[in-house]
mmCIF file of C-alpha atoms in Angstrom:
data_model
loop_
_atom_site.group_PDB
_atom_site.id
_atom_site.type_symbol
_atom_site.label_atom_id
_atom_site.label_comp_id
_atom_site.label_asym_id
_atom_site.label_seq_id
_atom_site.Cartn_x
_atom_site.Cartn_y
_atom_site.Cartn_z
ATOM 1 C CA UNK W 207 0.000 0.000 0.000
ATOM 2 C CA UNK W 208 1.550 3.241 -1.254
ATOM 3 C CA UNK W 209 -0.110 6.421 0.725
ATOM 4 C CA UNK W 210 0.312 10.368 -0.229
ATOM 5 C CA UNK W 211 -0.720 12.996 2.445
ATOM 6 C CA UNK W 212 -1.639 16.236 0.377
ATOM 7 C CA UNK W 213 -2.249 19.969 1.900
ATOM 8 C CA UNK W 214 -1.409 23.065 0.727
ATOM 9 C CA UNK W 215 1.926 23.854 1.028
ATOM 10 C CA UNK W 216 3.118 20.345 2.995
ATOM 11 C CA UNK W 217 4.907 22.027 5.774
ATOM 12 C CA UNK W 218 1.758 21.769 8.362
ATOM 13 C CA UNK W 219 -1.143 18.790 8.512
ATOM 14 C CA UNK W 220 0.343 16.812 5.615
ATOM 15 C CA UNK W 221 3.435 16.016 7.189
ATOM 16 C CA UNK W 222 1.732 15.476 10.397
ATOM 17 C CA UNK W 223 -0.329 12.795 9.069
ATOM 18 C CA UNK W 224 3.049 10.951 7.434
ATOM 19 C CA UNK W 225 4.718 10.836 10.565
ATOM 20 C CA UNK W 226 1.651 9.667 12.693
ATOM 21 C CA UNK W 227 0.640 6.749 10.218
ATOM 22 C CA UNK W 228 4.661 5.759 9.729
ATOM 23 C CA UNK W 229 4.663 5.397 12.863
ATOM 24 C CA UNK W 230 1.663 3.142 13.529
ATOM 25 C CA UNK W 231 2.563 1.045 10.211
ATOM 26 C CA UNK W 232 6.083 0.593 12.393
ATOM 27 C CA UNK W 233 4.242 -0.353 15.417
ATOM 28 C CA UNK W 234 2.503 -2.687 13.439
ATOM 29 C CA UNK W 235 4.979 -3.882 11.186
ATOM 30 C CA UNK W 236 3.228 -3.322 8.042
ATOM 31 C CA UNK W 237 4.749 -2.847 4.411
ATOM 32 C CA UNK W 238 2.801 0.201 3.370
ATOM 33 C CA UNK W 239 4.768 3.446 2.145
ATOM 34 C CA UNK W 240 4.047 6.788 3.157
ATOM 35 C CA UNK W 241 5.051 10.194 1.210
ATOM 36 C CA UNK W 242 3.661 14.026 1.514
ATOM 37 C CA UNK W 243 2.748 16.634 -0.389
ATOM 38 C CA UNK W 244 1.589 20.297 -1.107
ATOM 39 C CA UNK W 245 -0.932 21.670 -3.905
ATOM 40 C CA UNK W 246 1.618 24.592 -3.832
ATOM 41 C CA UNK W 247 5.138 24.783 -4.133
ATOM 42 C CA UNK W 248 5.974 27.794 -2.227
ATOM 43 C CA UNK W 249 7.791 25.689 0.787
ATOM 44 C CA UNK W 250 10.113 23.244 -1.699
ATOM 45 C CA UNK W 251 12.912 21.694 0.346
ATOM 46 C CA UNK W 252 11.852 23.272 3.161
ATOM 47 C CA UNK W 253 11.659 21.217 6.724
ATOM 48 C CA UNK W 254 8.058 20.670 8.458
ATOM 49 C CA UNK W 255 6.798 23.785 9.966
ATOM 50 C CA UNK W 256 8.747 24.719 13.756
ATOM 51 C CA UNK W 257 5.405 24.143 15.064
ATOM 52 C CA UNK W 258 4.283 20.902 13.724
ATOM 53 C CA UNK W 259 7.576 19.013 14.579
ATOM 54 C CA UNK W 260 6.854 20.363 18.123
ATOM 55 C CA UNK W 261 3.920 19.052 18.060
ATOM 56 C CA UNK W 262 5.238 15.591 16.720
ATOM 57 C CA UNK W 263 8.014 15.250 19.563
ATOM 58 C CA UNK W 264 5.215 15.771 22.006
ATOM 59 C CA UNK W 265 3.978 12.228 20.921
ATOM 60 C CA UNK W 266 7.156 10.851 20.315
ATOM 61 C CA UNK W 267 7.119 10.866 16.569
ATOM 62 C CA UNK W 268 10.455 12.676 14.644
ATOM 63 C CA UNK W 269 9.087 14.432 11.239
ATOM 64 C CA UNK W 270 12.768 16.097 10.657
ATOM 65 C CA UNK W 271 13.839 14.054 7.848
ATOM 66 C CA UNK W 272 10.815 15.455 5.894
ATOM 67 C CA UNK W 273 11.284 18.011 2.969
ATOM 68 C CA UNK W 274 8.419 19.541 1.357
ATOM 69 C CA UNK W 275 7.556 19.194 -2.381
ATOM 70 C CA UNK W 276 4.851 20.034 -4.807
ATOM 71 C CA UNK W 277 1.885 17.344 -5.294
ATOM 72 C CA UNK W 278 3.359 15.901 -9.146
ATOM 73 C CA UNK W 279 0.999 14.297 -12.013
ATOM 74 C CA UNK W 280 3.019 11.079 -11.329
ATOM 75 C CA UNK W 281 1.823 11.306 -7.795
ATOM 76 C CA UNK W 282 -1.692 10.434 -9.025
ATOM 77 C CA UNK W 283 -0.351 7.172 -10.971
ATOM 78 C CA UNK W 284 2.061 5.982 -8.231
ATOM 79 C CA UNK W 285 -0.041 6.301 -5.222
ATOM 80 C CA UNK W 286 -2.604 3.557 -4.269
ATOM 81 C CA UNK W 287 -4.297 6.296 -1.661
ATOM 82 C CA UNK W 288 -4.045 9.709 -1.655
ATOM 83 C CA UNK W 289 -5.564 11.930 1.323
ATOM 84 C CA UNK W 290 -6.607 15.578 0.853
ATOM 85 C CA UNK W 291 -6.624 17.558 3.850
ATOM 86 C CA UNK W 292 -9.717 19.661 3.236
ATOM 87 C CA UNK W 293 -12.439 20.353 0.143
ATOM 88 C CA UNK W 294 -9.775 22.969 -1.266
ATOM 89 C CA UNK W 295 -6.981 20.416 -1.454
ATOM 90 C CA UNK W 296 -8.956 17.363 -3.326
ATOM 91 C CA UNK W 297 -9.954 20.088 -5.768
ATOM 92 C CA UNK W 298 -6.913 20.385 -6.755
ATOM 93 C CA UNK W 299 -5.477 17.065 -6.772
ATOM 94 C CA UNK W 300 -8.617 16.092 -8.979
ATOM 95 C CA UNK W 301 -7.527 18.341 -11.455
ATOM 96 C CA UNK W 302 -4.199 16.752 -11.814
ATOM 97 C CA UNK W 303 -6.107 13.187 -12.159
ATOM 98 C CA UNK W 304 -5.693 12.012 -15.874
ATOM 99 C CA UNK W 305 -8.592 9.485 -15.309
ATOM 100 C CA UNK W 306 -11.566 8.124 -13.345
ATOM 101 C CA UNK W 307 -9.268 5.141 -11.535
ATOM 102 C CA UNK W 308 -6.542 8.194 -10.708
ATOM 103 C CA UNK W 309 -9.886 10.657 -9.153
ATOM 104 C CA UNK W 310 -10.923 6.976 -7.361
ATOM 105 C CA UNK W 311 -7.879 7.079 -5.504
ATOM 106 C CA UNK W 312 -8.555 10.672 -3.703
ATOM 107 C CA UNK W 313 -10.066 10.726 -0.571
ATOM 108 C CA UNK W 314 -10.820 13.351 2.304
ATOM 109 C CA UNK W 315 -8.574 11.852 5.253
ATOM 110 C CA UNK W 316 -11.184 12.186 7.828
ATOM 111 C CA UNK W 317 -13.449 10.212 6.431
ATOM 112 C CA UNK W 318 -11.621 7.668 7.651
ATOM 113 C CA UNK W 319 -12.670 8.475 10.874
ATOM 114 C CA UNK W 320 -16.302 9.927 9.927
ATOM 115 C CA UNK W 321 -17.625 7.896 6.719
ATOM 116 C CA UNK W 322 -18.981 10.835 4.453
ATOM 117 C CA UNK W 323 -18.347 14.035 6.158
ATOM 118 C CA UNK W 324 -16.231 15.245 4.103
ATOM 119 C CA UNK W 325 -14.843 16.803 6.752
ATOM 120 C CA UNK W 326 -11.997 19.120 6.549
ATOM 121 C CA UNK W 327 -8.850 19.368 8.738
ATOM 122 C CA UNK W 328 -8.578 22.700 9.923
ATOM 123 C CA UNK W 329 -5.015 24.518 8.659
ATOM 124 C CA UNK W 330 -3.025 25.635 12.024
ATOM 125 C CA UNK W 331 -0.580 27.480 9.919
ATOM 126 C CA UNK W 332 -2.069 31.124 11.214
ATOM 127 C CA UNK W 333 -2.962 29.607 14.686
ATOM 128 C CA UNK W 334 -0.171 28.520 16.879
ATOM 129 C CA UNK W 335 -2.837 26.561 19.172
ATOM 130 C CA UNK W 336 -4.697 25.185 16.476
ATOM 131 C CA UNK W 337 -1.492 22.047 15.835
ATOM 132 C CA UNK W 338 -2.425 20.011 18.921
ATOM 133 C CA UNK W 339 -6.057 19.707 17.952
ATOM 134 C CA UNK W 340 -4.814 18.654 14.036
ATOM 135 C CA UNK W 341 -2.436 16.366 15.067
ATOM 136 C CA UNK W 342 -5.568 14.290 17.558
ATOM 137 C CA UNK W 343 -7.848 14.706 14.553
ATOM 138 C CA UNK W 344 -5.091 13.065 12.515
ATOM 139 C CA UNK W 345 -3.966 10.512 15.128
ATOM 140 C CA UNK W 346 -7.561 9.451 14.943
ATOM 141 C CA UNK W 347 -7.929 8.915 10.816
ATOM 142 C CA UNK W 348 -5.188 7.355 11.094
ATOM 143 C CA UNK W 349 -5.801 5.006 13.243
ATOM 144 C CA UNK W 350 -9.332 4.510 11.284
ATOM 145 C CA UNK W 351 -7.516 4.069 8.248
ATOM 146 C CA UNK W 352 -5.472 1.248 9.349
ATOM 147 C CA UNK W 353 -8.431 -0.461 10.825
ATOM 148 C CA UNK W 354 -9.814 -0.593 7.412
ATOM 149 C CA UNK W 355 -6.442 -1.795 5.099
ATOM 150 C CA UNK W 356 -5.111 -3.760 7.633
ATOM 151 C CA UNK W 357 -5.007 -7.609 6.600
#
Protein backbone atom coordinates (compact mmCIF):
# COMPACT_ATOMS: atom_id res chain seq x y z
CA UNK A 1 0.00 0.00 0.00
CA UNK A 2 1.55 3.24 -1.25
CA UNK A 3 -0.11 6.42 0.73
CA UNK A 4 0.31 10.37 -0.23
CA UNK A 5 -0.72 13.00 2.44
CA UNK A 6 -1.64 16.24 0.38
CA UNK A 7 -2.25 19.97 1.90
CA UNK A 8 -1.41 23.06 0.73
CA UNK A 9 1.93 23.85 1.03
CA UNK A 10 3.12 20.34 2.99
CA UNK A 11 4.91 22.03 5.77
CA UNK A 12 1.76 21.77 8.36
CA UNK A 13 -1.14 18.79 8.51
CA UNK A 14 0.34 16.81 5.62
CA UNK A 15 3.44 16.02 7.19
CA UNK A 16 1.73 15.48 10.40
CA UNK A 17 -0.33 12.79 9.07
CA UNK A 18 3.05 10.95 7.43
CA UNK A 19 4.72 10.84 10.56
CA UNK A 20 1.65 9.67 12.69
CA UNK A 21 0.64 6.75 10.22
CA UNK A 22 4.66 5.76 9.73
CA UNK A 23 4.66 5.40 12.86
CA UNK A 24 1.66 3.14 13.53
CA UNK A 25 2.56 1.05 10.21
CA UNK A 26 6.08 0.59 12.39
CA UNK A 27 4.24 -0.35 15.42
CA UNK A 28 2.50 -2.69 13.44
CA UNK A 29 4.98 -3.88 11.19
CA UNK A 30 3.23 -3.32 8.04
CA UNK A 31 4.75 -2.85 4.41
CA UNK A 32 2.80 0.20 3.37
CA UNK A 33 4.77 3.45 2.14
CA UNK A 34 4.05 6.79 3.16
CA UNK A 35 5.05 10.19 1.21
CA UNK A 36 3.66 14.03 1.51
CA UNK A 37 2.75 16.63 -0.39
CA UNK A 38 1.59 20.30 -1.11
CA UNK A 39 -0.93 21.67 -3.90
CA UNK A 40 1.62 24.59 -3.83
CA UNK A 41 5.14 24.78 -4.13
CA UNK A 42 5.97 27.79 -2.23
CA UNK A 43 7.79 25.69 0.79
CA UNK A 44 10.11 23.24 -1.70
CA UNK A 45 12.91 21.69 0.35
CA UNK A 46 11.85 23.27 3.16
CA UNK A 47 11.66 21.22 6.72
CA UNK A 48 8.06 20.67 8.46
CA UNK A 49 6.80 23.79 9.97
CA UNK A 50 8.75 24.72 13.76
CA UNK A 51 5.41 24.14 15.06
CA UNK A 52 4.28 20.90 13.72
CA UNK A 53 7.58 19.01 14.58
CA UNK A 54 6.85 20.36 18.12
CA UNK A 55 3.92 19.05 18.06
CA UNK A 56 5.24 15.59 16.72
CA UNK A 57 8.01 15.25 19.56
CA UNK A 58 5.21 15.77 22.01
CA UNK A 59 3.98 12.23 20.92
CA UNK A 60 7.16 10.85 20.31
CA UNK A 61 7.12 10.87 16.57
CA UNK A 62 10.45 12.68 14.64
CA UNK A 63 9.09 14.43 11.24
CA UNK A 64 12.77 16.10 10.66
CA UNK A 65 13.84 14.05 7.85
CA UNK A 66 10.82 15.46 5.89
CA UNK A 67 11.28 18.01 2.97
CA UNK A 68 8.42 19.54 1.36
CA UNK A 69 7.56 19.19 -2.38
CA UNK A 70 4.85 20.03 -4.81
CA UNK A 71 1.88 17.34 -5.29
CA UNK A 72 3.36 15.90 -9.15
CA UNK A 73 1.00 14.30 -12.01
CA UNK A 74 3.02 11.08 -11.33
CA UNK A 75 1.82 11.31 -7.80
CA UNK A 76 -1.69 10.43 -9.02
CA UNK A 77 -0.35 7.17 -10.97
CA UNK A 78 2.06 5.98 -8.23
CA UNK A 79 -0.04 6.30 -5.22
CA UNK A 80 -2.60 3.56 -4.27
CA UNK A 81 -4.30 6.30 -1.66
CA UNK A 82 -4.04 9.71 -1.65
CA UNK A 83 -5.56 11.93 1.32
CA UNK A 84 -6.61 15.58 0.85
CA UNK A 85 -6.62 17.56 3.85
CA UNK A 86 -9.72 19.66 3.24
CA UNK A 87 -12.44 20.35 0.14
CA UNK A 88 -9.77 22.97 -1.27
CA UNK A 89 -6.98 20.42 -1.45
CA UNK A 90 -8.96 17.36 -3.33
CA UNK A 91 -9.95 20.09 -5.77
CA UNK A 92 -6.91 20.39 -6.75
CA UNK A 93 -5.48 17.07 -6.77
CA UNK A 94 -8.62 16.09 -8.98
CA UNK A 95 -7.53 18.34 -11.46
CA UNK A 96 -4.20 16.75 -11.81
CA UNK A 97 -6.11 13.19 -12.16
CA UNK A 98 -5.69 12.01 -15.87
CA UNK A 99 -8.59 9.48 -15.31
CA UNK A 100 -11.57 8.12 -13.35
CA UNK A 101 -9.27 5.14 -11.53
CA UNK A 102 -6.54 8.19 -10.71
CA UNK A 103 -9.89 10.66 -9.15
CA UNK A 104 -10.92 6.98 -7.36
CA UNK A 105 -7.88 7.08 -5.50
CA UNK A 106 -8.56 10.67 -3.70
CA UNK A 107 -10.07 10.73 -0.57
CA UNK A 108 -10.82 13.35 2.30
CA UNK A 109 -8.57 11.85 5.25
CA UNK A 110 -11.18 12.19 7.83
CA UNK A 111 -13.45 10.21 6.43
CA UNK A 112 -11.62 7.67 7.65
CA UNK A 113 -12.67 8.47 10.87
CA UNK A 114 -16.30 9.93 9.93
CA UNK A 115 -17.63 7.90 6.72
CA UNK A 116 -18.98 10.84 4.45
CA UNK A 117 -18.35 14.03 6.16
CA UNK A 118 -16.23 15.24 4.10
CA UNK A 119 -14.84 16.80 6.75
CA UNK A 120 -12.00 19.12 6.55
CA UNK A 121 -8.85 19.37 8.74
CA UNK A 122 -8.58 22.70 9.92
CA UNK A 123 -5.02 24.52 8.66
CA UNK A 124 -3.03 25.63 12.02
CA UNK A 125 -0.58 27.48 9.92
CA UNK A 126 -2.07 31.12 11.21
CA UNK A 127 -2.96 29.61 14.69
CA UNK A 128 -0.17 28.52 16.88
CA UNK A 129 -2.84 26.56 19.17
CA UNK A 130 -4.70 25.18 16.48
CA UNK A 131 -1.49 22.05 15.83
CA UNK A 132 -2.43 20.01 18.92
CA UNK A 133 -6.06 19.71 17.95
CA UNK A 134 -4.81 18.65 14.04
CA UNK A 135 -2.44 16.37 15.07
CA UNK A 136 -5.57 14.29 17.56
CA UNK A 137 -7.85 14.71 14.55
CA UNK A 138 -5.09 13.07 12.52
CA UNK A 139 -3.97 10.51 15.13
CA UNK A 140 -7.56 9.45 14.94
CA UNK A 141 -7.93 8.92 10.82
CA UNK A 142 -5.19 7.35 11.09
CA UNK A 143 -5.80 5.01 13.24
CA UNK A 144 -9.33 4.51 11.28
CA UNK A 145 -7.52 4.07 8.25
CA UNK A 146 -5.47 1.25 9.35
CA UNK A 147 -8.43 -0.46 10.82
CA UNK A 148 -9.81 -0.59 7.41
CA UNK A 149 -6.44 -1.80 5.10
CA UNK A 150 -5.11 -3.76 7.63
CA UNK A 151 -5.01 -7.61 6.60
Amino acid sequence: MKILMVCLGNICRSPLAEGILKAKIKERGLDWEVDSAGTGGWHTGEQPDPRSIQTARRHGIDITDQSARKLRPDDLKNFDLILAMDESNRSDILRLAGNEAQRLKVEMIMNFLNPLSDQDVPDPYWDDHGFEAVFQMLDGACEALIEKYQI
